[in-house]
CSV table of C-alpha atoms in Angstrom, one decimal:
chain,number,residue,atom,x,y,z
A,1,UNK,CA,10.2,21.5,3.3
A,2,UNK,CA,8.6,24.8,3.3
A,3,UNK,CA,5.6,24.9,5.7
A,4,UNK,CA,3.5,26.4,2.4
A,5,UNK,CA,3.7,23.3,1.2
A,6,UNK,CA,2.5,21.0,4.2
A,7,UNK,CA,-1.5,20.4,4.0
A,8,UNK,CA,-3.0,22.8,7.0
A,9,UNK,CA,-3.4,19.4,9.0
A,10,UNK,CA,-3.3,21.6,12.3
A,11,UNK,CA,-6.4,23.5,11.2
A,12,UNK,CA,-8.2,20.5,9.5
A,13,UNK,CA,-7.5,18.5,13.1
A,14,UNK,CA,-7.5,20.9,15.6
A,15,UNK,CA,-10.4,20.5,17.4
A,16,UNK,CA,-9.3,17.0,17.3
A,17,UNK,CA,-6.4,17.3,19.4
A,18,UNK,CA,-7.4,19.9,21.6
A,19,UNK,CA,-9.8,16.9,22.8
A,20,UNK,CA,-7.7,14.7,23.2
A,21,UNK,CA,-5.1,16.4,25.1
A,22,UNK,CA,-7.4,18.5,27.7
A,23,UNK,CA,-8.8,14.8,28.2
A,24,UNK,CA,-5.7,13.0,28.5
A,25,UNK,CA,-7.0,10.5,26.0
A,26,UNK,CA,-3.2,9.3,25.8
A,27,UNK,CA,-3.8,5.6,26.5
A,28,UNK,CA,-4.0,5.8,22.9
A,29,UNK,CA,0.4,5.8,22.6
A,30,UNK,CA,0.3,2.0,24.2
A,31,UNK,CA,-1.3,1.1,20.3
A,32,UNK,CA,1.4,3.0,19.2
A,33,UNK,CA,4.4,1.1,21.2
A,34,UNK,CA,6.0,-1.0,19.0
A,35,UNK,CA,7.2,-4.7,20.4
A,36,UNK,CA,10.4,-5.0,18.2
A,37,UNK,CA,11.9,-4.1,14.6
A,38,UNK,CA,12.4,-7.3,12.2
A,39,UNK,CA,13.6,-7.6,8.9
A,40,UNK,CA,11.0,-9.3,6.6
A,41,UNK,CA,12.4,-12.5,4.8
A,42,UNK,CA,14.3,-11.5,2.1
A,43,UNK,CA,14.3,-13.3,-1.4
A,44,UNK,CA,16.4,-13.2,-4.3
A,45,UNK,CA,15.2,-12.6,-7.2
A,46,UNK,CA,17.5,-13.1,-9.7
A,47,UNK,CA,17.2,-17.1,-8.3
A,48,UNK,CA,14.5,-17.1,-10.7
A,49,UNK,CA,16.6,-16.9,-14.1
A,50,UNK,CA,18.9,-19.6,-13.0
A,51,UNK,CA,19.6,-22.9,-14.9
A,52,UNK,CA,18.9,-25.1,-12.1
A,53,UNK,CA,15.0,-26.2,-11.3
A,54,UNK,CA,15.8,-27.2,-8.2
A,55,UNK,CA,17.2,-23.4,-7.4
A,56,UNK,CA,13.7,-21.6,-9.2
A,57,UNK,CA,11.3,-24.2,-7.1
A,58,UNK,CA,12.9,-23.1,-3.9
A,59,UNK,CA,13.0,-19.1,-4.8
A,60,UNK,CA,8.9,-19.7,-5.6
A,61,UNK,CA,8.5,-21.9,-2.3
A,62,UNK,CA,9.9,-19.2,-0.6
A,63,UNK,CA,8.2,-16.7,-2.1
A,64,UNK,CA,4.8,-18.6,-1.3
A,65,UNK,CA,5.8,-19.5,2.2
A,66,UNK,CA,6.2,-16.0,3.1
A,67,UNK,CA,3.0,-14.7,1.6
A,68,UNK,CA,1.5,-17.5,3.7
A,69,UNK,CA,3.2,-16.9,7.4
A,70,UNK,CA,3.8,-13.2,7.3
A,71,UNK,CA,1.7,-11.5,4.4
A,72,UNK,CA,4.6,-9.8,3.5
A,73,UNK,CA,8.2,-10.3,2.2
A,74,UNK,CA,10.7,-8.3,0.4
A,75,UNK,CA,12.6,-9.0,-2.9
A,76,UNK,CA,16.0,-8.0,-3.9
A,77,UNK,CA,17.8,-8.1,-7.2
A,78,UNK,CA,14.5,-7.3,-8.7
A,79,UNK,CA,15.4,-5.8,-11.8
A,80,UNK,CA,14.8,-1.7,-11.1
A,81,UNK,CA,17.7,0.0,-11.0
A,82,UNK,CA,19.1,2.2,-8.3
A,83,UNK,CA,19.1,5.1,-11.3
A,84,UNK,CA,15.2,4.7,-11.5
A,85,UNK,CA,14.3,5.3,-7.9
A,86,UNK,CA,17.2,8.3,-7.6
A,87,UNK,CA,15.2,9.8,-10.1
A,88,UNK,CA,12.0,9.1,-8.9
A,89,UNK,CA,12.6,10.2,-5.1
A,90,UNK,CA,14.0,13.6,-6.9
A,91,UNK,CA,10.8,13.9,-8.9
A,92,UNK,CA,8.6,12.8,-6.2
A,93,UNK,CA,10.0,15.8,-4.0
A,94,UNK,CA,9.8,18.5,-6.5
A,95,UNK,CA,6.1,17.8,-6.8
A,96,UNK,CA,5.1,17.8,-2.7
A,97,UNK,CA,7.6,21.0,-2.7
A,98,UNK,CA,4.8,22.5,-4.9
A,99,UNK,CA,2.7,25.1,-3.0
A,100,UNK,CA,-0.4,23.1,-1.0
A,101,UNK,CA,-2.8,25.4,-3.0
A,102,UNK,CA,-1.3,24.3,-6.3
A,103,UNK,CA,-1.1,21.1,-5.6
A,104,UNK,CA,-4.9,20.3,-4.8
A,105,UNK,CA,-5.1,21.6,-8.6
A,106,UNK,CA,-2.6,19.1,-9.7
A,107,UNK,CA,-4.4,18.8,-12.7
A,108,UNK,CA,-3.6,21.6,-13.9
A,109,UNK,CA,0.6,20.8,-14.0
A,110,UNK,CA,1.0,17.5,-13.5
A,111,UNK,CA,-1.1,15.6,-16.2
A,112,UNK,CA,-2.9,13.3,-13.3
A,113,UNK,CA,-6.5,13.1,-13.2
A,114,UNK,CA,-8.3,15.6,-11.1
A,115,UNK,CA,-8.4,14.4,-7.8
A,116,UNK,CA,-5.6,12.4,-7.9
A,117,UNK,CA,-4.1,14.7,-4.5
A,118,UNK,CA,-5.0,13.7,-1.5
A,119,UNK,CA,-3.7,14.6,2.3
A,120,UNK,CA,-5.2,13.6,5.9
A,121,UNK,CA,-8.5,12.2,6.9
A,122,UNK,CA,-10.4,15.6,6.9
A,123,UNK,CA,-13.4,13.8,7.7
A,124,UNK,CA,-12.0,11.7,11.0
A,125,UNK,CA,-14.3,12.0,13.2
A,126,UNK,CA,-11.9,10.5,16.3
A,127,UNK,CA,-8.1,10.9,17.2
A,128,UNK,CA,-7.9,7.2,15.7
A,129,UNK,CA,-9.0,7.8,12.2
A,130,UNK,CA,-6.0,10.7,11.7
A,131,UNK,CA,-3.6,10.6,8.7
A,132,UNK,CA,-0.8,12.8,9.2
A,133,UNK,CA,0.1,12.4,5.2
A,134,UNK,CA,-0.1,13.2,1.4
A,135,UNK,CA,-0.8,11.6,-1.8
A,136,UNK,CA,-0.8,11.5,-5.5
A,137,UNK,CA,-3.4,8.5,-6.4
A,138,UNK,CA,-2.7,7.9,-9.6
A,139,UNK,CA,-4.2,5.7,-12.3
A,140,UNK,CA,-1.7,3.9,-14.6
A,141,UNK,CA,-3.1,5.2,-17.3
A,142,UNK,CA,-2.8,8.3,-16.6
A,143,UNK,CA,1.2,8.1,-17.2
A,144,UNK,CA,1.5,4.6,-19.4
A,145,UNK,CA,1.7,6.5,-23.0
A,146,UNK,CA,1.8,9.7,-22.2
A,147,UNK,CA,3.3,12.3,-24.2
A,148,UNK,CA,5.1,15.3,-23.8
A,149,UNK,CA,8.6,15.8,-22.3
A,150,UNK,CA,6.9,15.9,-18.3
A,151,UNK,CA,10.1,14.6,-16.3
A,152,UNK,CA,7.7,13.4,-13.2
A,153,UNK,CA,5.2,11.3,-15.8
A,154,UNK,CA,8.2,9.3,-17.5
A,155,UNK,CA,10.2,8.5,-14.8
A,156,UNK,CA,6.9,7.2,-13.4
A,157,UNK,CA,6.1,5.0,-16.7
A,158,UNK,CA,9.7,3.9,-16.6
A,159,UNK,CA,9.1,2.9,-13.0
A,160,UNK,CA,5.6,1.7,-13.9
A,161,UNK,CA,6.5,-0.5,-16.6
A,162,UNK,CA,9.1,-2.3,-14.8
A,163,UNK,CA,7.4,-2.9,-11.5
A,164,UNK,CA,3.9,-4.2,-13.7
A,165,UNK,CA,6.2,-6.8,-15.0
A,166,UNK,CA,7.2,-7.5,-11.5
A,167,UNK,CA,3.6,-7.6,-10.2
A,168,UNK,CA,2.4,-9.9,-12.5
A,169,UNK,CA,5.8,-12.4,-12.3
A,170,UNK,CA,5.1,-12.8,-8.4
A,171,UNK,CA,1.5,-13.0,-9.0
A,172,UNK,CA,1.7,-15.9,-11.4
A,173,UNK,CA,4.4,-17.5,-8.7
A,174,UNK,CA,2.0,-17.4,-5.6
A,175,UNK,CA,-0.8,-19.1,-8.6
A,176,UNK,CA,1.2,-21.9,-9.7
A,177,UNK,CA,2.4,-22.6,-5.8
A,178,UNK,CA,-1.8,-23.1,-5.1
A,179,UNK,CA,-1.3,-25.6,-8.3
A,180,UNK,CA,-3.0,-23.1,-10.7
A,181,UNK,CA,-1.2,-22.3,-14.0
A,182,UNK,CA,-3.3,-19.3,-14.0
A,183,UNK,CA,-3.7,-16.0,-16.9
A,184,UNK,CA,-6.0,-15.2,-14.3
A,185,UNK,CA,-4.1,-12.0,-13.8
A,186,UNK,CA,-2.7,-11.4,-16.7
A,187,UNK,CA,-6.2,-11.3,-18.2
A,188,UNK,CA,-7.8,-9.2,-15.3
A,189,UNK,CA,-4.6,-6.9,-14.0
A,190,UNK,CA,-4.6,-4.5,-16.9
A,191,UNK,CA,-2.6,-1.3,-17.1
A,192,UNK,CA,-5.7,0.6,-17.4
A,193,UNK,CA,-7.2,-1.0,-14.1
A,194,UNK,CA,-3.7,-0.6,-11.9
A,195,UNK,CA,-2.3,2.0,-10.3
A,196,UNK,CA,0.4,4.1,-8.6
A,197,UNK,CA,0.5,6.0,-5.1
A,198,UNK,CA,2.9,8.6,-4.2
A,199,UNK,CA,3.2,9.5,-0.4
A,200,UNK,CA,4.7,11.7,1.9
A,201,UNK,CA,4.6,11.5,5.5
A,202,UNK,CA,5.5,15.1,6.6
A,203,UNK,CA,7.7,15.5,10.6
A,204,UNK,CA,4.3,15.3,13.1
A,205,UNK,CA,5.1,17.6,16.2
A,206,UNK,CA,2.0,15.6,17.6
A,207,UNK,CA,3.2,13.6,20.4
A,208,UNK,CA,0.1,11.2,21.2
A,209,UNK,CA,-2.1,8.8,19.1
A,210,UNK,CA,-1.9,10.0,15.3
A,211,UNK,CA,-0.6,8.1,12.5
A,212,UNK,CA,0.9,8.9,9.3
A,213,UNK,CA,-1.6,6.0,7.8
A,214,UNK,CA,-4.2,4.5,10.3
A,215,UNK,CA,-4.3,0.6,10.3
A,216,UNK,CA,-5.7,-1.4,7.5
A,217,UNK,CA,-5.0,-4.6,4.6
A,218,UNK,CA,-5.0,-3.5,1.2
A,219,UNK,CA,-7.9,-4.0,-1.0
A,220,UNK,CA,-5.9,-5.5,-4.2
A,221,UNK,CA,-4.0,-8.9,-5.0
A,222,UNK,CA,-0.5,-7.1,-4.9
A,223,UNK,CA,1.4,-4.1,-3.3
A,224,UNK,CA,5.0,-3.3,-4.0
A,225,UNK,CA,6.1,-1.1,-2.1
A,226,UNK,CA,9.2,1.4,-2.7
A,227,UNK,CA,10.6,3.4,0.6
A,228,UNK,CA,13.1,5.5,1.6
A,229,UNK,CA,15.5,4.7,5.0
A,230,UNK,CA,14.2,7.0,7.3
A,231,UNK,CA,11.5,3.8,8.8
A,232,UNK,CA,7.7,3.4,9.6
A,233,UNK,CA,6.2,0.9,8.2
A,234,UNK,CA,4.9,-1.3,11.0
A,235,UNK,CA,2.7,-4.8,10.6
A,236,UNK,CA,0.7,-6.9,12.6
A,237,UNK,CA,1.9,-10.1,13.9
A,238,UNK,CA,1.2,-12.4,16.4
A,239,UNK,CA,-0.5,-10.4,18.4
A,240,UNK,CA,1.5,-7.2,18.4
A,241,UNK,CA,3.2,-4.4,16.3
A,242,UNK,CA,6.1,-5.2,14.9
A,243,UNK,CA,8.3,-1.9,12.9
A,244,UNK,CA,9.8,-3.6,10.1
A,245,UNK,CA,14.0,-2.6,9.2
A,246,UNK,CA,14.6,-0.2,5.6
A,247,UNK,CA,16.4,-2.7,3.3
A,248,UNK,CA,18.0,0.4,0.4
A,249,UNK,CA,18.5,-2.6,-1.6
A,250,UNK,CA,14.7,-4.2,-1.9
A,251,UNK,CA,11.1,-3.8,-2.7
A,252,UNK,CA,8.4,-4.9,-0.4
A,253,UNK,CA,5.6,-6.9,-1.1
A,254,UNK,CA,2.3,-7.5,0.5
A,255,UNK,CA,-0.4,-10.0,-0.1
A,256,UNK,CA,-3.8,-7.7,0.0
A,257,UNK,CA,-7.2,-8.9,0.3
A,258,UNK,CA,-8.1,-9.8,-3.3
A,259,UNK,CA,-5.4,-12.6,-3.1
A,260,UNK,CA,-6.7,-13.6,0.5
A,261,UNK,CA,-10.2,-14.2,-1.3
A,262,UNK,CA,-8.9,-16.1,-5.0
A,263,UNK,CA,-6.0,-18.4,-2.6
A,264,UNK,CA,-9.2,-18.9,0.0
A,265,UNK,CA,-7.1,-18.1,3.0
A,266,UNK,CA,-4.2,-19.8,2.4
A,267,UNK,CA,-2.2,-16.1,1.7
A,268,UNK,CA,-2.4,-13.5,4.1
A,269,UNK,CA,-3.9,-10.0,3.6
A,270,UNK,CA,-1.9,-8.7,6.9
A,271,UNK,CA,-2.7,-5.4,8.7
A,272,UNK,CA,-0.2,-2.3,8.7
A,273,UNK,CA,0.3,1.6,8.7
A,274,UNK,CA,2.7,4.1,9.3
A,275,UNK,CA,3.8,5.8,12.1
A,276,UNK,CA,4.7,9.1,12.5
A,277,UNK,CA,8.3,10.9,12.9
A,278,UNK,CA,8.6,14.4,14.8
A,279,UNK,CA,11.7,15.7,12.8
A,280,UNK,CA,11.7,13.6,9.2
A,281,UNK,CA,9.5,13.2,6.6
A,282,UNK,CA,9.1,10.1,4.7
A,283,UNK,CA,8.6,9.2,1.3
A,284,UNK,CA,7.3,6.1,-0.6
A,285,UNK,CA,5.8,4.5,-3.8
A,286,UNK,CA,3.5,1.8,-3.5
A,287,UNK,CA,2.3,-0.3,-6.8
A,288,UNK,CA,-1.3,-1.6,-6.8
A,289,UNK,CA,-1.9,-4.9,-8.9
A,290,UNK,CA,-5.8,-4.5,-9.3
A,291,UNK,CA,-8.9,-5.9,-11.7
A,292,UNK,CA,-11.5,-4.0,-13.5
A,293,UNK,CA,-14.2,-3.9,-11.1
A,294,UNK,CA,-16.1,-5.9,-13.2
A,295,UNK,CA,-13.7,-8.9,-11.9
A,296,UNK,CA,-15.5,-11.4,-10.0
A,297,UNK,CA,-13.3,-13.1,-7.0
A,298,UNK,CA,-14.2,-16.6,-6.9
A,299,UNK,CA,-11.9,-18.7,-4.2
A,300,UNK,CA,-9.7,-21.4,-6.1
A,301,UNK,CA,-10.2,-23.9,-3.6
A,302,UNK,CA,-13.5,-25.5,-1.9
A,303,UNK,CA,-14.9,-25.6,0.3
A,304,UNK,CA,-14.5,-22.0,-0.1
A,305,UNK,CA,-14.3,-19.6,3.0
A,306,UNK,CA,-15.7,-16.1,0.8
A,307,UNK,CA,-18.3,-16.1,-1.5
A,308,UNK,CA,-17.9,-14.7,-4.9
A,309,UNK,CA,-17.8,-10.9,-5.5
A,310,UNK,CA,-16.9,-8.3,-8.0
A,311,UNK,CA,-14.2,-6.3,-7.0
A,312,UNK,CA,-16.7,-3.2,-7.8
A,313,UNK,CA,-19.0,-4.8,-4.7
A,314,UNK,CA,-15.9,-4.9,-2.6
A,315,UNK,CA,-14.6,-1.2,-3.2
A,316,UNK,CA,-18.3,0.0,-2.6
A,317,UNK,CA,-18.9,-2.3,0.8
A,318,UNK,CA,-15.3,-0.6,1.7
A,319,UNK,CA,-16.2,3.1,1.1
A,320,UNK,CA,-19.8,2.4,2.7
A,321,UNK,CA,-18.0,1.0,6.0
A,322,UNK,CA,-15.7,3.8,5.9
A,323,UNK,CA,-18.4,6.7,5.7
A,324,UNK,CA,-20.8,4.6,8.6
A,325,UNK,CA,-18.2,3.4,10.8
A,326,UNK,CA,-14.7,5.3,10.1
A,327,UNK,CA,-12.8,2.4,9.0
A,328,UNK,CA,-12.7,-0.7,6.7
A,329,UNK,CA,-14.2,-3.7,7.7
A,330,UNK,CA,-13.1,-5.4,4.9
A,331,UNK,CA,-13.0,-9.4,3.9
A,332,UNK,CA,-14.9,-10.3,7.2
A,333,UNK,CA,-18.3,-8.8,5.2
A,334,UNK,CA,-17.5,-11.3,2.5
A,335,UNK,CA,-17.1,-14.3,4.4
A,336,UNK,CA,-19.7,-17.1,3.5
A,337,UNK,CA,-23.2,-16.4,6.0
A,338,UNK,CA,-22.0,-13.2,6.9
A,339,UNK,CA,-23.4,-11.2,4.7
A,340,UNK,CA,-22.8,-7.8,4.5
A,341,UNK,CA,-24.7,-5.6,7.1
């Protein structure tokens, strides 16, 4: 990709890594070293139209046992075809092949709400809190309904609109499995309060301590993530990173910290991010099942371990930690007596 398109992340993070390497700050790579690659339990979908009971129960026990140990699992025969992401990928390039200067104006030719581009962490203040990546951020409703003949916006709804029906399917699955025969989510996880996130992870010639998405859970009930092969993805577990294998033929799913709060521990919200590669980029789609922020989280089991919140409190309490401390702090400020200072 032409280097006019690439954000000017040596400029913005210069003075960064000049520290940093006339210190010899590199203890930072051993956070970086990963313990092994793993390929997250795989479930089949299509288990879930079968005629037998017996075969459903143990597709949504699996499902929920997952989301339980690991936090994360990935599905296959999932209903997208392979037509849909071909297209997408090709759409998804065309845009990040746009000129950097045109694309923080993506407004202007791509129908997304202003602001919807973002690249780096331009306000890290240490090597740590570096993002070597870019991002359309885009709200579901800025593409759900849209008109006009814009070949990035429908392939998105098409996407969209399948993977929404997904979303909610798996959310209703990891309900029933804490014996609630919820519309919970079907009530609260709206189109209009959902949203999309296109990213690309540009080749980092940076040889110490950056990542192409510094550590952190995911501050919804659902992620689904679509990647390419070219690998980066790493989560926590047991103690240690662990890099987890493409699969061309699934989607990955993560629990995020909305469902840690409503299951009341019982599913994990696990942390992850993305390492970098010195020669290939890397692109993915990632699908956020989210409230309106007028949604109070309430635990569906006592004695609960959070206290209730608005999913507005818990996006503010997350950007205030990020501008005081550099990073997310998260459900631990929303545990019962901690309170949130």
């Amino acid at each position: 990709m032409d280097s006019i398109s690439d954000p000017p992340f040596h400029e913005a993070y210069k003075i960064l890594i000049d520290k940093t390497r006339n210190n010899e700050e590199n203890d930072f790579d051993n956070g970086l070293v990963v313990a092994e690659e793993c390929e997250l339990p795989v479930i089949d979908l299509s288990r879930l139209e079968e005629s037998n009971e017996i075969v459903r129960e143990e597709c949504k026990s699996r499902i929920a046992r997952a989301s339980q140990e690991w936090g994360f699992f990935q599905v296959v025969k999932h209903g997208i075809s392979s037509e849909i992401f071909s297209r997408l990928r090709c759409e998804q390039e065309k845009v990040f092949k746009k000129p950097f200067e045109k694309k923080i104006q993506e407004d202007k030719f791509t129908n997304f709400s202003a602001g919807s581009y973002r690249w780096g962490t331009p306000t890290a203040t240490c090597i740590r809190q570096l993002s070597w990546s870019e991002a359309f951020h885009i709200p579901l409703t800025d593409i759900l309904g849209s008109t006009g003949s814009n070949p990035l916006s429908s392939t998105i709804e098409q996407f969209a609109t399948t993977v929404s029906k997904l979303a909610q399917t798996l959310a209703d699955i990891l309900a029933e499995k804490m014996g609630h025969k919820s519309t919970f989510f079907k009530e609260n996880c709206l189109p209009n309060t959902c949203y999309l996130r296109l990213n690309r992870y540009p080749p980092c010639p940076i040889t110490f301590g950056i990542h192409g998405l510094m550590p952190h859970t995911d501050s919804d009930f659902l992620t689904i993530l679509y990647q390419d092969q070219v690998g980066g993805l790493q989560l926590f577990k047991d103690r240690k990173w662990i890099a987890v294998k493409p699969n061309p033929d699934a989607l990955i799913i993560n629990i995020g910290d909305l469902f840690q709060a409503w299951s009341n521990g019982v599913y994990k919200s696990v942390e992850h991010r993305v390492v970098t590669n010195p020669k290939l980029e890397r692109f993915s789609v990632a699908y956020f099942l989210c409230p309106s922020n007028e949604t109070v989280i309430e635990s569906c089991r006592e004695p609960s371990v959070y206290r209730k919140f608005s999913f507005r409190e818990y996006r503010q309490q997350v950007r205030d930690d990020v501008q005081k401390l550099g990073s997310k702090i998260g459900l631990p400020r929303f545990r019962k007596n901690e309170g949130t200072s």
